[in-house]
CSV table of C-alpha atoms and ligand atoms in Angstrom, one decimal:
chain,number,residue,atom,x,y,z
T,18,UNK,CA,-16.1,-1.3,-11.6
T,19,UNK,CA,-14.0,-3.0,-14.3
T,20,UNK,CA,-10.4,-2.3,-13.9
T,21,UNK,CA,-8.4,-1.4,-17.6
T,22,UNK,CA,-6.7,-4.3,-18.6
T,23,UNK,CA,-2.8,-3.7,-19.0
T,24,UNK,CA,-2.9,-4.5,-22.6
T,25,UNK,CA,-4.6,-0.3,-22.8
T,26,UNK,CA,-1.9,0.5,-20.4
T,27,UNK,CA,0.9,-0.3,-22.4
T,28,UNK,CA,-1.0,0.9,-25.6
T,29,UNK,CA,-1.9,4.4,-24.4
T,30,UNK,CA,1.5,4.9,-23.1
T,31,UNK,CA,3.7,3.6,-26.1
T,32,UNK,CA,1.7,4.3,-29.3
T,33,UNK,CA,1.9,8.1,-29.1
T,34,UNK,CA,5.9,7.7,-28.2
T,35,UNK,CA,6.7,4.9,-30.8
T,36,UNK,CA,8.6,2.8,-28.1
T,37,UNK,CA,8.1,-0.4,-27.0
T,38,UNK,CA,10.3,-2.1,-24.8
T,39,UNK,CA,9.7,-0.7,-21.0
T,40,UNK,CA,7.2,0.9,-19.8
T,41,UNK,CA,9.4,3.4,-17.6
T,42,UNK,CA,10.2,4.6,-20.7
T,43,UNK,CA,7.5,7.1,-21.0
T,44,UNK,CA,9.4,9.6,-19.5
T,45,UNK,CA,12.6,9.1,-20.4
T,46,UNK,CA,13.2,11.3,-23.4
T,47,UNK,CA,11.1,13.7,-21.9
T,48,UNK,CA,12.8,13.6,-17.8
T,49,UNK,CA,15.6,11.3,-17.9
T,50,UNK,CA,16.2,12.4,-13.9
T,51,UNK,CA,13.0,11.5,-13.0
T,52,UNK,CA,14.0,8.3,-11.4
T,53,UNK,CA,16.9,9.0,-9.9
T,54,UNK,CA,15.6,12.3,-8.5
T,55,UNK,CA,12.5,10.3,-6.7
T,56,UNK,CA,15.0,7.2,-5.9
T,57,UNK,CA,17.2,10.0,-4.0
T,58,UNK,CA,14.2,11.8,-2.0
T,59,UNK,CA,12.6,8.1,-0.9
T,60,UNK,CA,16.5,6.7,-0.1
T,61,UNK,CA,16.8,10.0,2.5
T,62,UNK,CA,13.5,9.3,3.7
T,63,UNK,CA,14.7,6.2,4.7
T,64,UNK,CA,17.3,6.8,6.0
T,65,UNK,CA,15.8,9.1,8.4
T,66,UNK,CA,13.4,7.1,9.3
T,67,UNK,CA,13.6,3.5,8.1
T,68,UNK,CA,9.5,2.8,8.7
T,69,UNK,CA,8.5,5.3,6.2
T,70,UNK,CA,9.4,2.9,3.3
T,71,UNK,CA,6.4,0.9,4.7
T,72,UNK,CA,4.2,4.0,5.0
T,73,UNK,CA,4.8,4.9,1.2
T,74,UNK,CA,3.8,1.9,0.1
T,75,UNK,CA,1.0,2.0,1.9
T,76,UNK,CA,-0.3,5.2,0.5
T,77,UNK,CA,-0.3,3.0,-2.9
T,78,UNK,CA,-2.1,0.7,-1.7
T,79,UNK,CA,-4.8,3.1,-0.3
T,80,UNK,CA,-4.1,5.0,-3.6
T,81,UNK,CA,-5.5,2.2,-5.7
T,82,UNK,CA,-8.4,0.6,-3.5
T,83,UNK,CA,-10.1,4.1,-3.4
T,84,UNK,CA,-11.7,5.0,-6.8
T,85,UNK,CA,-8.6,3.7,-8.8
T,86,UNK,CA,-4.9,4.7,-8.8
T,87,UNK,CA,-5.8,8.6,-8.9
T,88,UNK,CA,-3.7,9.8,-6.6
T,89,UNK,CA,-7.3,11.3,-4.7
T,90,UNK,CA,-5.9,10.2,-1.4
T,91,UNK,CA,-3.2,13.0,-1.3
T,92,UNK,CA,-6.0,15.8,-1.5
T,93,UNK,CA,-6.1,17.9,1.5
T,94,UNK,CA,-9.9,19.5,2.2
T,95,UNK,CA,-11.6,21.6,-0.1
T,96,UNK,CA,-15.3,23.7,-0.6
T,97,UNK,CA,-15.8,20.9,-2.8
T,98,UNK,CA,-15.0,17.6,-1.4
T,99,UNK,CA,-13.6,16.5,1.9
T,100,UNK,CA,-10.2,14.8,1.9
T,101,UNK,CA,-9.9,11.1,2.7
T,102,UNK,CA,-7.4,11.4,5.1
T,103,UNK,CA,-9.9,11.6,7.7
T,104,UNK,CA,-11.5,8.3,6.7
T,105,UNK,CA,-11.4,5.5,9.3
T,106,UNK,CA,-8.4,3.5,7.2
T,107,UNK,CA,-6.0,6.5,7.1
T,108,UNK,CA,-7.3,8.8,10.4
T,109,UNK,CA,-4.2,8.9,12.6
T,110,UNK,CA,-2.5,6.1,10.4
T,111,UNK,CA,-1.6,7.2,6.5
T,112,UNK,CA,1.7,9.2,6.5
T,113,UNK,CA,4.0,10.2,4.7
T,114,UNK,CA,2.8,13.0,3.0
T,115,UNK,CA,5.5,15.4,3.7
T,116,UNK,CA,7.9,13.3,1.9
T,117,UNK,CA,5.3,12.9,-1.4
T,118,UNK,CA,5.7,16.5,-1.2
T,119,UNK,CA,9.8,16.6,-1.2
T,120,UNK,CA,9.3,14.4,-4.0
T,121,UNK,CA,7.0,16.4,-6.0
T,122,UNK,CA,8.7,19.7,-5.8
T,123,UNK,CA,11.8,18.0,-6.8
T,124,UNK,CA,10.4,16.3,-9.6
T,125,UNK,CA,8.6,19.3,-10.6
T,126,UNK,CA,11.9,20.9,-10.5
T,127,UNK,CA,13.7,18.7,-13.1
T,128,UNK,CA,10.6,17.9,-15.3
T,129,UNK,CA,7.5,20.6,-14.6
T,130,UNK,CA,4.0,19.6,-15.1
T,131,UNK,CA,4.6,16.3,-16.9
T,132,UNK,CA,4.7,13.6,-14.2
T,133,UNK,CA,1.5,12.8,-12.5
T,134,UNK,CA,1.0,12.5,-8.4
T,135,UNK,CA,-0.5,9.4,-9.1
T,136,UNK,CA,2.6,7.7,-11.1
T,137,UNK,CA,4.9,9.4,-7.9
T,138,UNK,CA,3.3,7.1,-5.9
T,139,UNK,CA,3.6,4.2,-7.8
T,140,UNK,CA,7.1,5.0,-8.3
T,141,UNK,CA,7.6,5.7,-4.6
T,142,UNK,CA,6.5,2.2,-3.5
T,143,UNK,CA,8.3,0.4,-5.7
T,144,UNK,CA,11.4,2.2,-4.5
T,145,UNK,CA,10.6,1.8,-1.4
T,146,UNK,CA,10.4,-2.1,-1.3
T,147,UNK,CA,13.7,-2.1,-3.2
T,148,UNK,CA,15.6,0.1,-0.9
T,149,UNK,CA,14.4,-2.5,1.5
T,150,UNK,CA,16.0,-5.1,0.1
T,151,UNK,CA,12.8,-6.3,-2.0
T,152,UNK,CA,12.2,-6.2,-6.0
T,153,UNK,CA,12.6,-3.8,-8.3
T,154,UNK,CA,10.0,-3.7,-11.1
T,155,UNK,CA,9.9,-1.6,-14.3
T,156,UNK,CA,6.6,0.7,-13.1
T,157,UNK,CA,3.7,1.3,-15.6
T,158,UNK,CA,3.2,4.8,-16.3
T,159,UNK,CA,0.7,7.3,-17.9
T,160,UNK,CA,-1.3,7.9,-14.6
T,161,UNK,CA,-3.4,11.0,-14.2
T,162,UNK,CA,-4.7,12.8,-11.1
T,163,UNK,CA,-8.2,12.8,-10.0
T,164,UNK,CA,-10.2,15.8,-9.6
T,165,UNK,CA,-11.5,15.1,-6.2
T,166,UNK,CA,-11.3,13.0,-3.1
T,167,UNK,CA,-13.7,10.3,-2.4
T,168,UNK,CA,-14.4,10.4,1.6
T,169,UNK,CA,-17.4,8.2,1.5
T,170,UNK,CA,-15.7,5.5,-0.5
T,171,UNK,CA,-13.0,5.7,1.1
T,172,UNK,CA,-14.7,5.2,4.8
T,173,UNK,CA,-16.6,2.3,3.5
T,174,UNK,CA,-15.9,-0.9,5.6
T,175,UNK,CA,-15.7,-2.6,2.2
T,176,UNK,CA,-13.3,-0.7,0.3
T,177,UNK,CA,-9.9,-1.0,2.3
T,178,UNK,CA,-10.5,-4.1,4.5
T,179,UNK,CA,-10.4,-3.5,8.8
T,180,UNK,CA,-8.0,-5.4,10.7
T,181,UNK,CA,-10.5,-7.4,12.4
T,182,UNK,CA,-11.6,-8.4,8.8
T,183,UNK,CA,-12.8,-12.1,8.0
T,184,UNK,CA,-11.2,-14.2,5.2
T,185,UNK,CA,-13.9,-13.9,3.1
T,186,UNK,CA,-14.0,-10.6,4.0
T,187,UNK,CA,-11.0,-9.8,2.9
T,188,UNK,CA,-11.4,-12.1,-0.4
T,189,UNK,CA,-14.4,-10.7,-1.6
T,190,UNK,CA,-12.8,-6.7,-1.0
T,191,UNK,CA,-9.9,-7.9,-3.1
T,192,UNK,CA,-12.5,-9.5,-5.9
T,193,UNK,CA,-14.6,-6.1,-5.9
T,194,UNK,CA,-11.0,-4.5,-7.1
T,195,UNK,CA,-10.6,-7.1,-9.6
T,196,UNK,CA,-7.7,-9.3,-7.7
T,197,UNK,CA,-7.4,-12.6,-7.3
T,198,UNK,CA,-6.9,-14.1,-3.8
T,199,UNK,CA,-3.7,-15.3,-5.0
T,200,UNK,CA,-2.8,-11.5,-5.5
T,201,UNK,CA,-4.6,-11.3,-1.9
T,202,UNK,CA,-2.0,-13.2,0.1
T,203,UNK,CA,0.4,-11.6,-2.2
T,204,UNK,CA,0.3,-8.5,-2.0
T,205,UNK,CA,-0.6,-8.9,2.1
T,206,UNK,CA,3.1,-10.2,2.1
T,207,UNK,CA,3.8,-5.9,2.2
T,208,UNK,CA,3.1,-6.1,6.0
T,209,UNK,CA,7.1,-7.5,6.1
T,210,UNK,CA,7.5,-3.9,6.8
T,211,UNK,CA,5.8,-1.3,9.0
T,212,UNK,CA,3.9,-1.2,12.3
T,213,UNK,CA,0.4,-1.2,13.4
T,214,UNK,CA,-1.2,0.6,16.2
T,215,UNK,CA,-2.3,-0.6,19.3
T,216,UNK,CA,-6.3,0.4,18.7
T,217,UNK,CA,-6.0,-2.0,15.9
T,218,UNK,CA,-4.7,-5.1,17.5
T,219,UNK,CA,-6.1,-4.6,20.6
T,220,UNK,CA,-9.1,-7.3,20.5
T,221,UNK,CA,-6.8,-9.5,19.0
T,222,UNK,CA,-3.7,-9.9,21.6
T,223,UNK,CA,-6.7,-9.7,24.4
T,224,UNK,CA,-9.9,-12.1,22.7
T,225,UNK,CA,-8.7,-14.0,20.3
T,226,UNK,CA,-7.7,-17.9,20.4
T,227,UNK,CA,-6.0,-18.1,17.2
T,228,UNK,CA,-2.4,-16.9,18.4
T,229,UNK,CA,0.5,-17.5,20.1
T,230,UNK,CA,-0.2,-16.7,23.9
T,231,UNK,CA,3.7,-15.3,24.5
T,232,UNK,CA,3.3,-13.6,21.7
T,233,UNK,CA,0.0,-12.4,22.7
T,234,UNK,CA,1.4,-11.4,26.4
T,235,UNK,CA,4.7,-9.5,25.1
T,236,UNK,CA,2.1,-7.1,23.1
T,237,UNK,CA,0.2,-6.5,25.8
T,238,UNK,CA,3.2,-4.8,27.4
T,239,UNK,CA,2.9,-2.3,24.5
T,240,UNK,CA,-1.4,-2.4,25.0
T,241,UNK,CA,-3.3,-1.5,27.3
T,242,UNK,CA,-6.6,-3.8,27.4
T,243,UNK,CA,-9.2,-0.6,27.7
T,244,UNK,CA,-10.4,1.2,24.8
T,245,UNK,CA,-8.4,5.1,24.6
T,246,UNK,CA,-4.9,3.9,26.5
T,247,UNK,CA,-2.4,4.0,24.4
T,248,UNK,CA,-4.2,3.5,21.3
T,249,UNK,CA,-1.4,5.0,19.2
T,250,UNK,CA,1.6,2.6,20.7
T,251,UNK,CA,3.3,0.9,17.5
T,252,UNK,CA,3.5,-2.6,17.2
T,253,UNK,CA,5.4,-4.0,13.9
T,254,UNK,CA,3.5,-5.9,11.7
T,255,UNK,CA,6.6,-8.5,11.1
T,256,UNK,CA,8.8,-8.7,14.5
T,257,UNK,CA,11.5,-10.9,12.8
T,258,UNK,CA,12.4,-8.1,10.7
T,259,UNK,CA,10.4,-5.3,10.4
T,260,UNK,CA,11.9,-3.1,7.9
T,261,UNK,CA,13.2,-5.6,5.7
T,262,UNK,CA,11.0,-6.5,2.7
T,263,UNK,CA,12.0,-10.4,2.7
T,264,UNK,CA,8.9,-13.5,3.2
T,265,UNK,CA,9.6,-13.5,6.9
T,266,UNK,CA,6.2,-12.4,7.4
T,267,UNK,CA,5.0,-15.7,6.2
T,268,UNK,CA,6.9,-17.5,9.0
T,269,UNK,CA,5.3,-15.2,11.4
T,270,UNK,CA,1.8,-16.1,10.0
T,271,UNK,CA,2.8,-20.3,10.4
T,272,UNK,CA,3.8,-19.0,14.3
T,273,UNK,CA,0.4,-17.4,15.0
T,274,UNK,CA,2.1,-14.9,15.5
T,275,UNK,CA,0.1,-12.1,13.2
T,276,UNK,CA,0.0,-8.5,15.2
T,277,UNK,CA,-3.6,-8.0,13.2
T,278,UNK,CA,-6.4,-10.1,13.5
T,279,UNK,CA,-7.0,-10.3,9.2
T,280,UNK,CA,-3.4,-11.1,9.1
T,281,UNK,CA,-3.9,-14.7,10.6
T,282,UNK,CA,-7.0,-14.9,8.9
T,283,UNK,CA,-4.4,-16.1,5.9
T,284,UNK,CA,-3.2,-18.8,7.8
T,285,UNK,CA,-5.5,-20.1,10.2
T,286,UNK,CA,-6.0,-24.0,10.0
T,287,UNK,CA,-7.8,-25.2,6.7
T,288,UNK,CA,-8.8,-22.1,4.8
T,289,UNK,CA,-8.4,-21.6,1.3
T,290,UNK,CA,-5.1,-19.6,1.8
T,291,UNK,CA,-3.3,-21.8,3.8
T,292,UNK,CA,-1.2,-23.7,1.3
T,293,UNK,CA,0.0,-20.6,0.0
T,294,UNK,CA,1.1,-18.9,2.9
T,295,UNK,CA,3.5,-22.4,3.5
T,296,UNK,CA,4.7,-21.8,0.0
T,297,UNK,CA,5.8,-18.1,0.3
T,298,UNK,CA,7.4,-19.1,3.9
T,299,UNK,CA,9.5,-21.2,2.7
T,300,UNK,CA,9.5,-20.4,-1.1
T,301,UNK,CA,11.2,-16.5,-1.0
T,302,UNK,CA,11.3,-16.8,-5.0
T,303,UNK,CA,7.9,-17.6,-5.2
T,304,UNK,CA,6.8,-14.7,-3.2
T,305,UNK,CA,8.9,-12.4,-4.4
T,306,UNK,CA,7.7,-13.1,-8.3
T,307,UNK,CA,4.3,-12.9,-6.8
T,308,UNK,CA,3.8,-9.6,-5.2
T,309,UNK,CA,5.7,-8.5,-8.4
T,310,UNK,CA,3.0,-9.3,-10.7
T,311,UNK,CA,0.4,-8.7,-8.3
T,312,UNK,CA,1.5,-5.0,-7.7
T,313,UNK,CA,2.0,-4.1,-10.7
T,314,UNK,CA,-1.9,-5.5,-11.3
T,315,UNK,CA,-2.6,-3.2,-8.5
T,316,UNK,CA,-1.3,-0.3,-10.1
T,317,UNK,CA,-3.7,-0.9,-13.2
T,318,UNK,CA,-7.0,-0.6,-10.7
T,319,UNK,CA,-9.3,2.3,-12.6
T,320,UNK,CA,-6.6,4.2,-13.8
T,321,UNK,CA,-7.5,7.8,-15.6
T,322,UNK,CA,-5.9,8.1,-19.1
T,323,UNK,CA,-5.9,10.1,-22.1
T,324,UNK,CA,-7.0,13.7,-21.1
T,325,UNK,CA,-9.3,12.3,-18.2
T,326,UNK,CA,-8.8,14.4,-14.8
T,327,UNK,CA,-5.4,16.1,-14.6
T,328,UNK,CA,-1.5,16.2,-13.7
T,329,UNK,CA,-1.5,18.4,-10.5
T,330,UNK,CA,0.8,20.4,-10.1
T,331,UNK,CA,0.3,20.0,-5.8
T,332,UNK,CA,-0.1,16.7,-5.0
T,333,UNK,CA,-2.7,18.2,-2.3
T,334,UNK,CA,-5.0,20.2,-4.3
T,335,UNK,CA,-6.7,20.2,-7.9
T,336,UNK,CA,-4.9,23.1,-10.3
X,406,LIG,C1,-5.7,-7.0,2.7
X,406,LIG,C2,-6.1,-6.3,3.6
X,406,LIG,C3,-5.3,-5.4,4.4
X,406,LIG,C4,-5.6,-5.0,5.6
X,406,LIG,C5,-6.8,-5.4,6.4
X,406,LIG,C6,-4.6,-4.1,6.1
X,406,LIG,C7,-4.6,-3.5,7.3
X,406,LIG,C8,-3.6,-2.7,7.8
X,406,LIG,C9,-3.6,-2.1,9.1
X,406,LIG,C10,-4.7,-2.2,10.1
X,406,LIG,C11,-2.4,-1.5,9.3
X,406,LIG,C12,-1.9,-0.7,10.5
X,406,LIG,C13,-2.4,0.7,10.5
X,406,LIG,C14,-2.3,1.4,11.8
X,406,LIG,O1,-2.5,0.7,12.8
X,406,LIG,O2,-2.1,2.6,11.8
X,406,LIG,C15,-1.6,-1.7,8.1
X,406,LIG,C16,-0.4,-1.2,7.9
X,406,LIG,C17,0.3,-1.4,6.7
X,406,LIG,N1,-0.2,-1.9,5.5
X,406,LIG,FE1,-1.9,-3.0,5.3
X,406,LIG,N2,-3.6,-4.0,5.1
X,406,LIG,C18,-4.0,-4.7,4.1
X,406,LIG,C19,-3.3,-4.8,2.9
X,406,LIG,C20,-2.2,-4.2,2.5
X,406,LIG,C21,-1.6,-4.1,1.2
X,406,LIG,C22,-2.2,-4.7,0.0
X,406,LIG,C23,-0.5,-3.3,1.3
X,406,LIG,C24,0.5,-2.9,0.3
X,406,LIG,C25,0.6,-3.4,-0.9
X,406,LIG,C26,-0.4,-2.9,2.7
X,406,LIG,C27,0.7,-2.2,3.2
X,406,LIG,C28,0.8,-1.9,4.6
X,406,LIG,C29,2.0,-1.3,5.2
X,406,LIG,C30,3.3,-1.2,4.5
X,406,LIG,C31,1.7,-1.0,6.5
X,406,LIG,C32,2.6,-0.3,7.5
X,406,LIG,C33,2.5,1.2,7.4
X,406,LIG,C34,3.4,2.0,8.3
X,406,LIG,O3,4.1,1.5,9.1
X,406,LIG,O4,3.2,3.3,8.2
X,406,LIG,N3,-1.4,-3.4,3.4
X,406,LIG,N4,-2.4,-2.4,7.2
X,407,LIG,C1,-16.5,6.4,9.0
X,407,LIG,O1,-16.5,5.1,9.4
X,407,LIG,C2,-16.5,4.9,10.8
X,407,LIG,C3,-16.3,3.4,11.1
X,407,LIG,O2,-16.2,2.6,10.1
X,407,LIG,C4,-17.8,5.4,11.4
X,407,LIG,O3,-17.8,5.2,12.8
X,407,LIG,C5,-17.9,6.9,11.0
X,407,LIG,O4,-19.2,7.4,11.5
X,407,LIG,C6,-17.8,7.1,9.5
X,407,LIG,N1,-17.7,8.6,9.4
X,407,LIG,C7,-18.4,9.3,8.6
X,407,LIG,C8,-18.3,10.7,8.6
X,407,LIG,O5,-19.2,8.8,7.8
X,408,LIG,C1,-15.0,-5.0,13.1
X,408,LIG,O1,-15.3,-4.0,14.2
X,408,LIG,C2,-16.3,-3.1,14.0
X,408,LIG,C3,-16.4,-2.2,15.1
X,408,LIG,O2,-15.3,-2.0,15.8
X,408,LIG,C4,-17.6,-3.9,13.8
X,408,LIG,O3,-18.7,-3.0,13.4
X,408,LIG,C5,-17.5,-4.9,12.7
X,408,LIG,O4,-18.6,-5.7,12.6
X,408,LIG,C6,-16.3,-5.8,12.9
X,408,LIG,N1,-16.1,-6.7,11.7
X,408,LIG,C7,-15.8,-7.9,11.8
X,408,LIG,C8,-15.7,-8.7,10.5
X,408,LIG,O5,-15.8,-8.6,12.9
């Protein structure tokens, strides 16, 4: 599947409007509180709760990988399709769907039926990372919803890469969505914040040679060793600073000490990633202008335009 280049993007969403200069501007004549309104619900969010900034950007990411940025991992079951939040990436993992719902109830408040589920979570994640002290980009817009969910795609081992993946696992996932592996290790650099659970670094804190054995015996404090004990117990994905979006998790990569099996596999003695995990530890710049452009390629994956599928008016359910 070829992804649209950005050059249709910014055409589709300018030419109608006659503006030019950013692409938030789509809906600024039209809902000048849209970004402050979802700004406020995602900054209370956090507040509350300080991993949810992590889990918001994840349900971009899963967004995106799974049959383009269509917003078809909010749907909830239905006769027609079954929802992917069962599938094996998100089951008892993907949250944050109570707050996507603050958001669009509030948005659909100020602005009704214009803004799509699809563009909320694109706007979501980048306010997340800021409010965590990462970027702030201007976020493409002009995303529409999908009209279904896409279960089987989304349980595919080959669509969101397992945390026991291989490198070239993990490369050739990111090539079949049309990024590089220099947006790869980028974009990876989003495990700064959040936590993983216990079923999914298991195998790796117990079998595997390639990390740091202190760090490997301090998680097993939080891990049982047998398959079904305490398979939900958190773990975060960066221990020097888990919910602060900053290139620490680089560092923890050069320490071997990765909480997930595919996260070594970026930095693990002589692969095709390793230079570039040294230059995001100690380049924060460089990573930082990195995951920018890489995100923001991320959000262009298969995108519906024009009057293709819909702008739901429930995040969870077709209109
Ligand atoms: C490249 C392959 C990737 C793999 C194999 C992977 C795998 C995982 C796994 C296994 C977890 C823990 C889930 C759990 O235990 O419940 C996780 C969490 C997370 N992932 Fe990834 N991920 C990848 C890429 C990405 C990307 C590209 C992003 C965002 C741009 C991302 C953002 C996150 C965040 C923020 C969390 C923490 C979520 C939370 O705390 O709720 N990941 N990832
Ligand atoms: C989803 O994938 C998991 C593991 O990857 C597999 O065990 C399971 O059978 C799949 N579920 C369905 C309903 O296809
Ligand atoms: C990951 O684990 C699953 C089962 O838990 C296995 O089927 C798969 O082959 C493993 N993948 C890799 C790359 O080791």
């Amino acid at each position: 599947m070829a992804s649209p280049s950005p050059l249709l993007l910014v055409l589709f969403v300018f030419l109608p409007l006659g503006i030019g200069r950013s692409d938030a501007n789509l809906y600024y004549n039209s809902c000048p509180q849209l970004f402050p309104t979802i700004r406020g619900v995602v900054q209370s969010a956090i507040n509350k709760e300080p991993r949810m900034g992590a889990s918001l950007l994840r349900l971009h990411f899963h967004d995106c990988f799974v049959h383009g940025c269509d917003a078809s991992n909010l749907l909830d079951d239905s006769p027609s399709f079954k929802s992917e939040k069962g599938a094996a990436p998100n089951r008892n993992s993907a949250r944050g769907f109570e707050v996507i719902d603050q958001i669009k109830s509030a948005v659909e408040k100020v602005c009704p039926g214009v803004v799509s589920c699809a563009d909320i979570l694109a706007i979501t994640a980048r306010d997340s990372v800021a409010i965590l002290g990462g970027p702030n980009w201007d976020v493409k817009l002009g995303r529409r919803d999908s009209l279904a969910a896409y279960f089987a795609e989304a349980n595919a081992t080959n669509t969101i890469p397992a945390a026991n993946a291989s490198l070239s696992n993990l490369i050739s996932s990111f090539q079949n969505h049309g990024l590089s592996t220099r947006d790869l290790v980028a974009l990876y650099g989003a495990h700064t914040i959040g936590e993983a659970r216990c079923t999914n670094f298991r195998q790796h804190i117990y079998q595997d040679k390639n990390i740091d054995p202190s760090f490997a015996k301090s998680n097993q404090g939080k891990c049982p060793k047998n398959n079904g004990n305490g398979d939900n117990n958190l773990a975060p994905l960066d221990a020097q600073s888990p919910n602060k979006f900053d290139n620490t998790y680089f560092k923890t990569l050069l320490n071997k000490q990765a909480i997930l099996h595919s996260d070594q596999e970026l930095y693990n003695g002589g692969g095709a990633t390793d230079t570039l995990v040294r230059t995001y530890a100690s380049n924060p710049n460089a990573f930082i202008s990195d995951f920018t452009a890489s995100i923001i390629k991320m959000g262009n994956i298969n995108i519906l335009t024009g009057s293709q599928g819909q702008i739901r008016k429930n995040c969870r359910r077709v209109n």
